[in-house]
Amino acid sequence: MVEDDSAIADAVLYCLRRDGMHAEVAETLAAARCATEGALPDVVVLDLGLPDGSGFSLIPELMRSASCPRVIVLTSRDEDVECVAALEAGADDFVTKPFSPRALAARVRAVARRGEPRSEREASLGLVVDSLGRQASFSGKDLGLTKIEFDLLAVLAEAPGRVRTREHLVARVWGEEYILAERTVDSHFKGLRRKLAEAGAPATLVETVRGVGFTLREAR
Ligand code: CA
């Protein structure tokens, strides 16, 4: 956990440890970089407002690392824009302060459980989703997806043409019983669509079914 407010950090660490997780706190960006030099944790709970800068700057570094930990961002209400940017940079989720330390611990458990390997699957129209290699490409071009974008696409690619509801996607990608704002899912889809478009995929490949969810179009 990267958090400079020791009252918040203590309450969260207490819940995480009581749940049997090994948890450590770093109070600054510098301390976090130091602490993650060796083995990276499975999950990083990252406050954005830190004494030596924004926690945001840590996200690309974590995403580039081989073990690519899950990231939950902590924000204040006025950090909305930064929080959407954090999701687009690869963060899994965000929690707005004030929050319940127990609820946060439950989210940490949920994201830690995610990401079991799935079998390779080839979808329509030049899209290849390699679940073991965790890589997706269109017409041979690597899409460079974030973890969440990849997971969402992989669920859709399992059954092209079938509509997946937001609830289904959240349960599969974030975990059962996970409560997530609609716009969080939409924001990940926005990033996914942008990358597909950049690779030359038709705009209709991933389709929004208004009021229901999302689907991957079948080849005609
Ligand atoms: Ca802070």
PDB file of C-alpha atoms and ligand atoms in Angstrom:
ATOM      1  CA  MET A   1       0.000   0.000   0.000  1.00  0.00           C
ATOM      2  CA  VAL A   2       1.321   3.397  -0.988  1.00  0.00           C
ATOM      3  CA  GLU A   3      -0.351   5.940   1.315  1.00  0.00           C
ATOM      4  CA  ASP A   4       1.030   8.869   3.329  1.00  0.00           C
ATOM      5  CA  ASP A   5      -1.935   9.143   5.725  1.00  0.00           C
ATOM      6  CA  SER A   6      -0.907   6.762   8.491  1.00  0.00           C
ATOM      7  CA  ALA A   7      -4.418   6.533   9.996  1.00  0.00           C
ATOM      8  CA  ILE A   8      -5.812   5.265   6.672  1.00  0.00           C
ATOM      9  CA  ALA A   9      -2.812   2.999   6.070  1.00  0.00           C
ATOM     10  CA  ASP A  10      -3.019   1.464   9.552  1.00  0.00           C
ATOM     11  CA  ALA A  11      -6.739   0.703   9.226  1.00  0.00           C
ATOM     12  CA  VAL A  12      -6.305  -0.934   5.813  1.00  0.00           C
ATOM     13  CA  LEU A  13      -3.199  -2.905   6.807  1.00  0.00           C
ATOM     14  CA  TYR A  14      -5.065  -4.196   9.839  1.00  0.00           C
ATOM     15  CA  CYS A  15      -7.894  -5.541   7.630  1.00  0.00           C
ATOM     16  CA  LEU A  16      -5.557  -7.029   5.025  1.00  0.00           C
ATOM     17  CA  ARG A  17      -3.429  -8.797   7.630  1.00  0.00           C
ATOM     18  CA  ARG A  18      -6.473 -10.040   9.514  1.00  0.00           C
ATOM     19  CA  ASP A  19      -7.554 -11.601   6.192  1.00  0.00           C
ATOM     20  CA  GLY A  20      -4.243 -13.455   6.061  1.00  0.00           C
ATOM     21  CA  MET A  21      -2.557 -11.248   3.494  1.00  0.00           C
ATOM     22  CA  HIS A  22       0.991 -10.031   3.778  1.00  0.00           C
ATOM     23  CA  ALA A  23       0.830  -6.243   3.573  1.00  0.00           C
ATOM     24  CA  GLU A  24       3.395  -3.446   3.788  1.00  0.00           C
ATOM     25  CA  VAL A  25       3.062   0.312   3.509  1.00  0.00           C
ATOM     26  CA  ALA A  26       5.241   2.882   1.747  1.00  0.00           C
ATOM     27  CA  GLU A  27       4.533   6.526   2.576  1.00  0.00           C
ATOM     28  CA  THR A  28       6.142   8.174  -0.437  1.00  0.00           C
ATOM     29  CA  LEU A  29       6.753   7.464  -4.123  1.00  0.00           C
ATOM     30  CA  ALA A  30      10.448   7.105  -3.363  1.00  0.00           C
ATOM     31  CA  ALA A  31       9.772   4.554  -0.628  1.00  0.00           C
ATOM     32  CA  ALA A  32       7.396   2.652  -2.928  1.00  0.00           C
ATOM     33  CA  ARG A  33      10.020   2.457  -5.683  1.00  0.00           C
ATOM     34  CA  CYS A  34      12.523   1.199  -3.123  1.00  0.00           C
ATOM     35  CA  ALA A  35      10.131  -1.385  -1.706  1.00  0.00           C
ATOM     36  CA  THR A  36       9.212  -2.771  -5.149  1.00  0.00           C
ATOM     37  CA  GLU A  37      12.800  -3.066  -6.397  1.00  0.00           C
ATOM     38  CA  GLY A  38      12.977  -6.752  -5.501  1.00  0.00           C
ATOM     39  CA  ALA A  39       9.837  -8.854  -5.608  1.00  0.00           C
ATOM     40  CA  LEU A  40       6.668  -6.992  -6.567  1.00  0.00           C
ATOM     41  CA  PRO A  41       3.451  -7.561  -4.610  1.00  0.00           C
ATOM     42  CA  ASP A  42       0.404  -9.170  -6.280  1.00  0.00           C
ATOM     43  CA  VAL A  43      -1.680  -6.076  -5.610  1.00  0.00           C
ATOM     44  CA  VAL A  44      -0.702  -2.426  -5.130  1.00  0.00           C
ATOM     45  CA  VAL A  45      -3.139  -0.065  -3.385  1.00  0.00           C
ATOM     46  CA  LEU A  46      -1.990   3.315  -4.597  1.00  0.00           C
ATOM     47  CA  ASP A  47      -2.894   6.729  -3.198  1.00  0.00           C
ATOM     48  CA  LEU A  48      -2.617   9.446  -5.854  1.00  0.00           C
ATOM     49  CA  GLY A  49      -1.830  12.349  -3.507  1.00  0.00           C
ATOM     50  CA  LEU A  50       1.637  11.631  -2.117  1.00  0.00           C
ATOM     51  CA  PRO A  51       4.156  14.053  -0.558  1.00  0.00           C
ATOM     52  CA  ASP A  52       6.708  13.644  -3.362  1.00  0.00           C
ATOM     53  CA  GLY A  53       4.331  13.578  -6.332  1.00  0.00           C
ATOM     54  CA  SER A  54       1.302  11.831  -7.805  1.00  0.00           C
ATOM     55  CA  GLY A  55       0.974   8.096  -7.351  1.00  0.00           C
ATOM     56  CA  PHE A  56      -0.124   8.118 -10.974  1.00  0.00           C
ATOM     57  CA  SER A  57       3.510   8.197 -12.105  1.00  0.00           C
ATOM     58  CA  LEU A  58       4.055   4.784 -10.536  1.00  0.00           C
ATOM     59  CA  ILE A  59       1.424   3.019 -12.687  1.00  0.00           C
ATOM     60  CA  PRO A  60       3.372   2.861 -15.980  1.00  0.00           C
ATOM     61  CA  GLU A  61       6.418   1.569 -14.082  1.00  0.00           C
ATOM     62  CA  LEU A  62       4.352  -1.199 -12.468  1.00  0.00           C
ATOM     63  CA  MET A  63       2.734  -2.106 -15.816  1.00  0.00           C
ATOM     64  CA  ARG A  64       6.137  -2.445 -17.467  1.00  0.00           C
ATOM     65  CA  SER A  65       7.384  -4.868 -14.809  1.00  0.00           C
ATOM     66  CA  ALA A  66       7.377  -8.566 -15.616  1.00  0.00           C
ATOM     67  CA  SER A  67       4.953  -9.547 -12.849  1.00  0.00           C
ATOM     68  CA  CYS A  68       2.582  -6.662 -13.686  1.00  0.00           C
ATOM     69  CA  PRO A  69       0.759  -6.344 -10.338  1.00  0.00           C
ATOM     70  CA  ARG A  70      -2.925  -5.464 -10.010  1.00  0.00           C
ATOM     71  CA  VAL A  71      -3.409  -1.814  -9.052  1.00  0.00           C
ATOM     72  CA  ILE A  72      -6.233  -0.250  -7.017  1.00  0.00           C
ATOM     73  CA  VAL A  73      -6.080   3.550  -6.991  1.00  0.00           C
ATOM     74  CA  LEU A  74      -7.241   5.651  -4.020  1.00  0.00           C
ATOM     75  CA  THR A  75      -8.627   9.042  -4.963  1.00  0.00           C
ATOM     76  CA  SER A  76     -10.385  12.061  -3.523  1.00  0.00           C
ATOM     77  CA  ARG A  77     -13.552  13.243  -5.207  1.00  0.00           C
ATOM     78  CA  ASP A  78     -11.752  16.093  -6.971  1.00  0.00           C
ATOM     79  CA  GLU A  79      -9.313  13.718  -8.672  1.00  0.00           C
ATOM     80  CA  ASP A  80     -11.862  12.309 -11.106  1.00  0.00           C
ATOM     81  CA  VAL A  81      -9.946  13.058 -14.294  1.00  0.00           C
ATOM     82  CA  GLU A  82      -6.748  11.579 -12.918  1.00  0.00           C
ATOM     83  CA  CYS A  83      -8.630   8.486 -11.860  1.00  0.00           C
ATOM     84  CA  VAL A  84      -9.960   7.790 -15.362  1.00  0.00           C
ATOM     85  CA  ALA A  85      -6.421   8.339 -16.654  1.00  0.00           C
ATOM     86  CA  ALA A  86      -5.202   5.816 -14.071  1.00  0.00           C
ATOM     87  CA  LEU A  87      -7.620   3.189 -15.398  1.00  0.00           C
ATOM     88  CA  GLU A  88      -6.493   3.875 -18.944  1.00  0.00           C
ATOM     89  CA  ALA A  89      -2.872   3.518 -17.833  1.00  0.00           C
ATOM     90  CA  GLY A  90      -3.627   0.008 -16.570  1.00  0.00           C
ATOM     91  CA  ALA A  91      -5.034   0.342 -13.045  1.00  0.00           C
ATOM     92  CA  ASP A  92      -7.716  -2.258 -12.277  1.00  0.00           C
ATOM     93  CA  ASP A  93     -10.010  -0.213 -10.127  1.00  0.00           C
ATOM     94  CA  PHE A  94     -10.318   2.901  -7.989  1.00  0.00           C
ATOM     95  CA  VAL A  95     -11.785   3.609  -4.582  1.00  0.00           C
ATOM     96  CA  THR A  96     -12.909   7.099  -3.564  1.00  0.00           C
ATOM     97  CA  LYS A  97     -12.054   8.449  -0.106  1.00  0.00           C
ATOM     98  CA  PRO A  98     -13.512   8.159   2.437  1.00  0.00           C
ATOM     99  CA  PHE A  99     -13.928   4.410   2.137  1.00  0.00           C
ATOM    100  CA  SER A 100     -14.414   1.442   4.410  1.00  0.00           C
ATOM    101  CA  PRO A 101     -11.087  -0.359   5.044  1.00  0.00           C
ATOM    102  CA  ARG A 102     -12.980  -3.676   5.125  1.00  0.00           C
ATOM    103  CA  ALA A 103     -14.535  -3.006   1.716  1.00  0.00           C
ATOM    104  CA  LEU A 104     -11.133  -2.110   0.308  1.00  0.00           C
ATOM    105  CA  ALA A 105      -9.643  -5.336   1.718  1.00  0.00           C
ATOM    106  CA  ALA A 106     -12.444  -7.259  -0.037  1.00  0.00           C
ATOM    107  CA  ARG A 107     -11.555  -5.554  -3.328  1.00  0.00           C
ATOM    108  CA  VAL A 108      -7.888  -6.426  -2.860  1.00  0.00           C
ATOM    109  CA  ARG A 109      -8.884 -10.068  -2.380  1.00  0.00           C
ATOM    110  CA  ALA A 110     -11.074  -9.942  -5.488  1.00  0.00           C
ATOM    111  CA  VAL A 111      -8.414  -8.501  -7.795  1.00  0.00           C
ATOM    112  CA  ALA A 112      -5.760 -10.855  -6.387  1.00  0.00           C
ATOM    113  CA  ARG A 113      -7.903 -13.842  -7.387  1.00  0.00           C
ATOM    114  CA  ARG A 114      -8.234 -12.738 -10.989  1.00  0.00           C
ATOM    115  CA  GLY A 115      -6.384 -13.744 -14.100  1.00  0.00           C
ATOM    116  CA  GLU A 116      -6.452 -17.508 -14.443  1.00  0.00           C
ATOM    117  CA  PRO A 117      -5.122 -18.582 -17.813  1.00  0.00           C
ATOM    118  CA  ARG A 118      -7.686 -19.405 -20.495  1.00  0.00           C
ATOM    119  CA  SER A 119      -7.266 -21.398 -23.641  1.00  0.00           C
ATOM    120  CA  GLU A 120      -6.279 -19.719 -26.861  1.00  0.00           C
ATOM    121  CA  ARG A 121      -9.181 -18.576 -28.925  1.00  0.00           C
ATOM    122  CA  GLU A 122      -9.420 -17.102 -32.350  1.00  0.00           C
ATOM    123  CA  ALA A 123     -12.277 -14.724 -32.965  1.00  0.00           C
ATOM    124  CA  SER A 124     -13.733 -13.160 -36.063  1.00  0.00           C
ATOM    125  CA  LEU A 125     -12.247 -10.717 -38.524  1.00  0.00           C
ATOM    126  CA  GLY A 126      -8.514 -11.084 -37.966  1.00  0.00           C
ATOM    127  CA  LEU A 127      -8.693 -10.784 -34.191  1.00  0.00           C
ATOM    128  CA  VAL A 128      -6.493 -13.218 -32.272  1.00  0.00           C
ATOM    129  CA  VAL A 129      -6.752 -13.488 -28.496  1.00  0.00           C
ATOM    130  CA  ASP A 130      -3.937 -15.546 -26.993  1.00  0.00           C
ATOM    131  CA  SER A 131      -4.950 -16.093 -23.376  1.00  0.00           C
ATOM    132  CA  LEU A 132      -1.824 -17.970 -22.342  1.00  0.00           C
ATOM    133  CA  GLY A 133       0.502 -15.347 -23.753  1.00  0.00           C
ATOM    134  CA  ARG A 134      -1.985 -12.674 -22.682  1.00  0.00           C
ATOM    135  CA  GLN A 135      -1.659 -10.960 -26.041  1.00  0.00           C
ATOM    136  CA  ALA A 136      -4.262  -9.782 -28.473  1.00  0.00           C
ATOM    137  CA  SER A 137      -3.625  -8.773 -32.056  1.00  0.00           C
ATOM    138  CA  PHE A 138      -5.588  -7.585 -35.039  1.00  0.00           C
ATOM    139  CA  SER A 139      -4.311  -8.434 -38.530  1.00  0.00           C
ATOM    140  CA  GLY A 140      -1.037  -9.468 -36.922  1.00  0.00           C
ATOM    141  CA  LYS A 141      -0.624  -6.166 -35.074  1.00  0.00           C
ATOM    142  CA  ASP A 142      -0.232  -6.379 -31.289  1.00  0.00           C
ATOM    143  CA  LEU A 143      -2.953  -4.255 -29.668  1.00  0.00           C
ATOM    144  CA  GLY A 144      -0.936  -3.404 -26.546  1.00  0.00           C
ATOM    145  CA  LEU A 145      -3.932  -3.812 -24.240  1.00  0.00           C
ATOM    146  CA  THR A 146      -3.958  -3.213 -20.516  1.00  0.00           C
ATOM    147  CA  LYS A 147      -4.757  -6.229 -18.321  1.00  0.00           C
ATOM    148  CA  ILE A 148      -8.389  -5.216 -17.934  1.00  0.00           C
ATOM    149  CA  GLU A 149      -8.865  -4.424 -21.617  1.00  0.00           C
ATOM    150  CA  PHE A 150      -7.410  -7.823 -22.453  1.00  0.00           C
ATOM    151  CA  ASP A 151      -9.626  -9.650 -19.953  1.00  0.00           C
ATOM    152  CA  LEU A 152     -12.775  -7.915 -21.253  1.00  0.00           C
ATOM    153  CA  LEU A 153     -11.892  -8.762 -24.847  1.00  0.00           C
ATOM    154  CA  ALA A 154     -11.085 -12.376 -23.913  1.00  0.00           C
ATOM    155  CA  VAL A 155     -14.543 -12.845 -22.357  1.00  0.00           C
ATOM    156  CA  LEU A 156     -16.242 -11.426 -25.473  1.00  0.00           C
ATOM    157  CA  ALA A 157     -14.030 -13.555 -27.753  1.00  0.00           C
ATOM    158  CA  GLU A 158     -15.215 -16.755 -26.059  1.00  0.00           C
ATOM    159  CA  ALA A 159     -18.561 -16.426 -27.803  1.00  0.00           C
ATOM    160  CA  PRO A 160     -18.620 -13.927 -30.680  1.00  0.00           C
ATOM    161  CA  GLY A 161     -22.130 -12.679 -31.346  1.00  0.00           C
ATOM    162  CA  ARG A 162     -23.263 -13.338 -27.815  1.00  0.00           C
ATOM    163  CA  VAL A 163     -24.137 -10.283 -25.735  1.00  0.00           C
ATOM    164  CA  ARG A 164     -22.364 -10.100 -22.385  1.00  0.00           C
ATOM    165  CA  THR A 165     -23.968  -7.923 -19.752  1.00  0.00           C
ATOM    166  CA  ARG A 166     -21.927  -5.476 -17.707  1.00  0.00           C
ATOM    167  CA  GLU A 167     -22.695  -7.610 -14.631  1.00  0.00           C
ATOM    168  CA  HIS A 168     -21.325 -10.714 -16.349  1.00  0.00           C
ATOM    169  CA  LEU A 169     -18.195  -8.880 -17.459  1.00  0.00           C
ATOM    170  CA  VAL A 170     -17.607  -7.413 -14.012  1.00  0.00           C
ATOM    171  CA  ALA A 171     -18.061 -10.840 -12.377  1.00  0.00           C
ATOM    172  CA  ARG A 172     -15.667 -12.488 -14.828  1.00  0.00           C
ATOM    173  CA  VAL A 173     -13.023  -9.778 -15.003  1.00  0.00           C
ATOM    174  CA  TRP A 174     -13.149  -8.190 -11.542  1.00  0.00           C
ATOM    175  CA  GLY A 175     -14.676 -11.056  -9.570  1.00  0.00           C
ATOM    176  CA  GLU A 176     -18.030 -12.193  -8.231  1.00  0.00           C
ATOM    177  CA  GLU A 177     -19.802  -9.772  -5.881  1.00  0.00           C
ATOM    178  CA  TYR A 178     -17.701  -6.942  -7.191  1.00  0.00           C
ATOM    179  CA  ILE A 179     -19.529  -3.611  -7.283  1.00  0.00           C
ATOM    180  CA  LEU A 180     -18.252  -1.321  -9.979  1.00  0.00           C
ATOM    181  CA  ALA A 181     -19.408   1.977 -11.460  1.00  0.00           C
ATOM    182  CA  GLU A 182     -20.828   1.594 -14.978  1.00  0.00           C
ATOM    183  CA  ARG A 183     -18.512   4.266 -16.291  1.00  0.00           C
ATOM    184  CA  THR A 184     -15.493   2.304 -15.065  1.00  0.00           C
ATOM    185  CA  VAL A 185     -16.411  -0.551 -17.407  1.00  0.00           C
ATOM    186  CA  ASP A 186     -17.206   1.925 -20.188  1.00  0.00           C
ATOM    187  CA  SER A 187     -13.896   3.681 -19.731  1.00  0.00           C
ATOM    188  CA  HIS A 188     -12.001   0.392 -20.182  1.00  0.00           C
ATOM    189  CA  PHE A 189     -14.046  -0.339 -23.311  1.00  0.00           C
ATOM    190  CA  LYS A 190     -13.183   3.112 -24.623  1.00  0.00           C
ATOM    191  CA  GLY A 191      -9.499   2.279 -24.394  1.00  0.00           C
ATOM    192  CA  LEU A 192     -10.036  -1.145 -25.952  1.00  0.00           C
ATOM    193  CA  ARG A 193     -11.961   0.326 -28.884  1.00  0.00           C
ATOM    194  CA  ARG A 194      -9.372   3.015 -29.482  1.00  0.00           C
ATOM    195  CA  LYS A 195      -6.603   0.412 -29.705  1.00  0.00           C
ATOM    196  CA  LEU A 196      -8.665  -1.808 -32.015  1.00  0.00           C
ATOM    197  CA  ALA A 197      -9.368   1.189 -34.272  1.00  0.00           C
ATOM    198  CA  GLU A 198      -5.688   2.100 -34.326  1.00  0.00           C
ATOM    199  CA  ALA A 199      -4.913  -1.438 -35.518  1.00  0.00           C
ATOM    200  CA  GLY A 200      -7.428  -1.011 -38.354  1.00  0.00           C
ATOM    201  CA  ALA A 201     -10.343  -2.998 -36.903  1.00  0.00           C
ATOM    202  CA  PRO A 202     -13.855  -1.932 -37.942  1.00  0.00           C
ATOM    203  CA  ALA A 203     -15.602   0.290 -35.398  1.00  0.00           C
ATOM    204  CA  THR A 204     -18.410  -2.292 -35.172  1.00  0.00           C
ATOM    205  CA  LEU A 205     -16.129  -5.144 -34.018  1.00  0.00           C
ATOM    206  CA  VAL A 206     -16.871  -4.510 -30.351  1.00  0.00           C
ATOM    207  CA  GLU A 207     -20.432  -3.308 -30.190  1.00  0.00           C
ATOM    208  CA  THR A 208     -22.371  -1.691 -27.358  1.00  0.00           C
ATOM    209  CA  VAL A 209     -25.859  -3.143 -26.979  1.00  0.00           C
ATOM    210  CA  ARG A 210     -27.571  -0.189 -25.359  1.00  0.00           C
ATOM    211  CA  GLY A 211     -28.885  -0.880 -21.885  1.00  0.00           C
ATOM    212  CA  VAL A 212     -27.605  -4.463 -21.971  1.00  0.00           C
ATOM    213  CA  GLY A 213     -23.891  -4.848 -22.485  1.00  0.00           C
ATOM    214  CA  PHE A 214     -21.306  -5.620 -25.118  1.00  0.00           C
ATOM    215  CA  THR A 215     -20.722  -8.120 -27.902  1.00  0.00           C
ATOM    216  CA  LEU A 216     -18.037  -9.091 -30.360  1.00  0.00           C
ATOM    217  CA  ARG A 217     -19.419  -9.102 -33.905  1.00  0.00           C
ATOM    218  CA  GLU A 218     -19.248 -12.375 -35.789  1.00  0.00           C
ATOM    219  CA  ALA A 219     -17.624 -12.498 -39.208  1.00  0.00           C
ATOM    220  CA  ARG A 220     -20.174 -12.272 -41.960  1.00  0.00           C
TER     221      ARG A 220
HETATM  222 CA    CA B   1      -2.441  11.232   0.384  1.00  0.00          CA
END
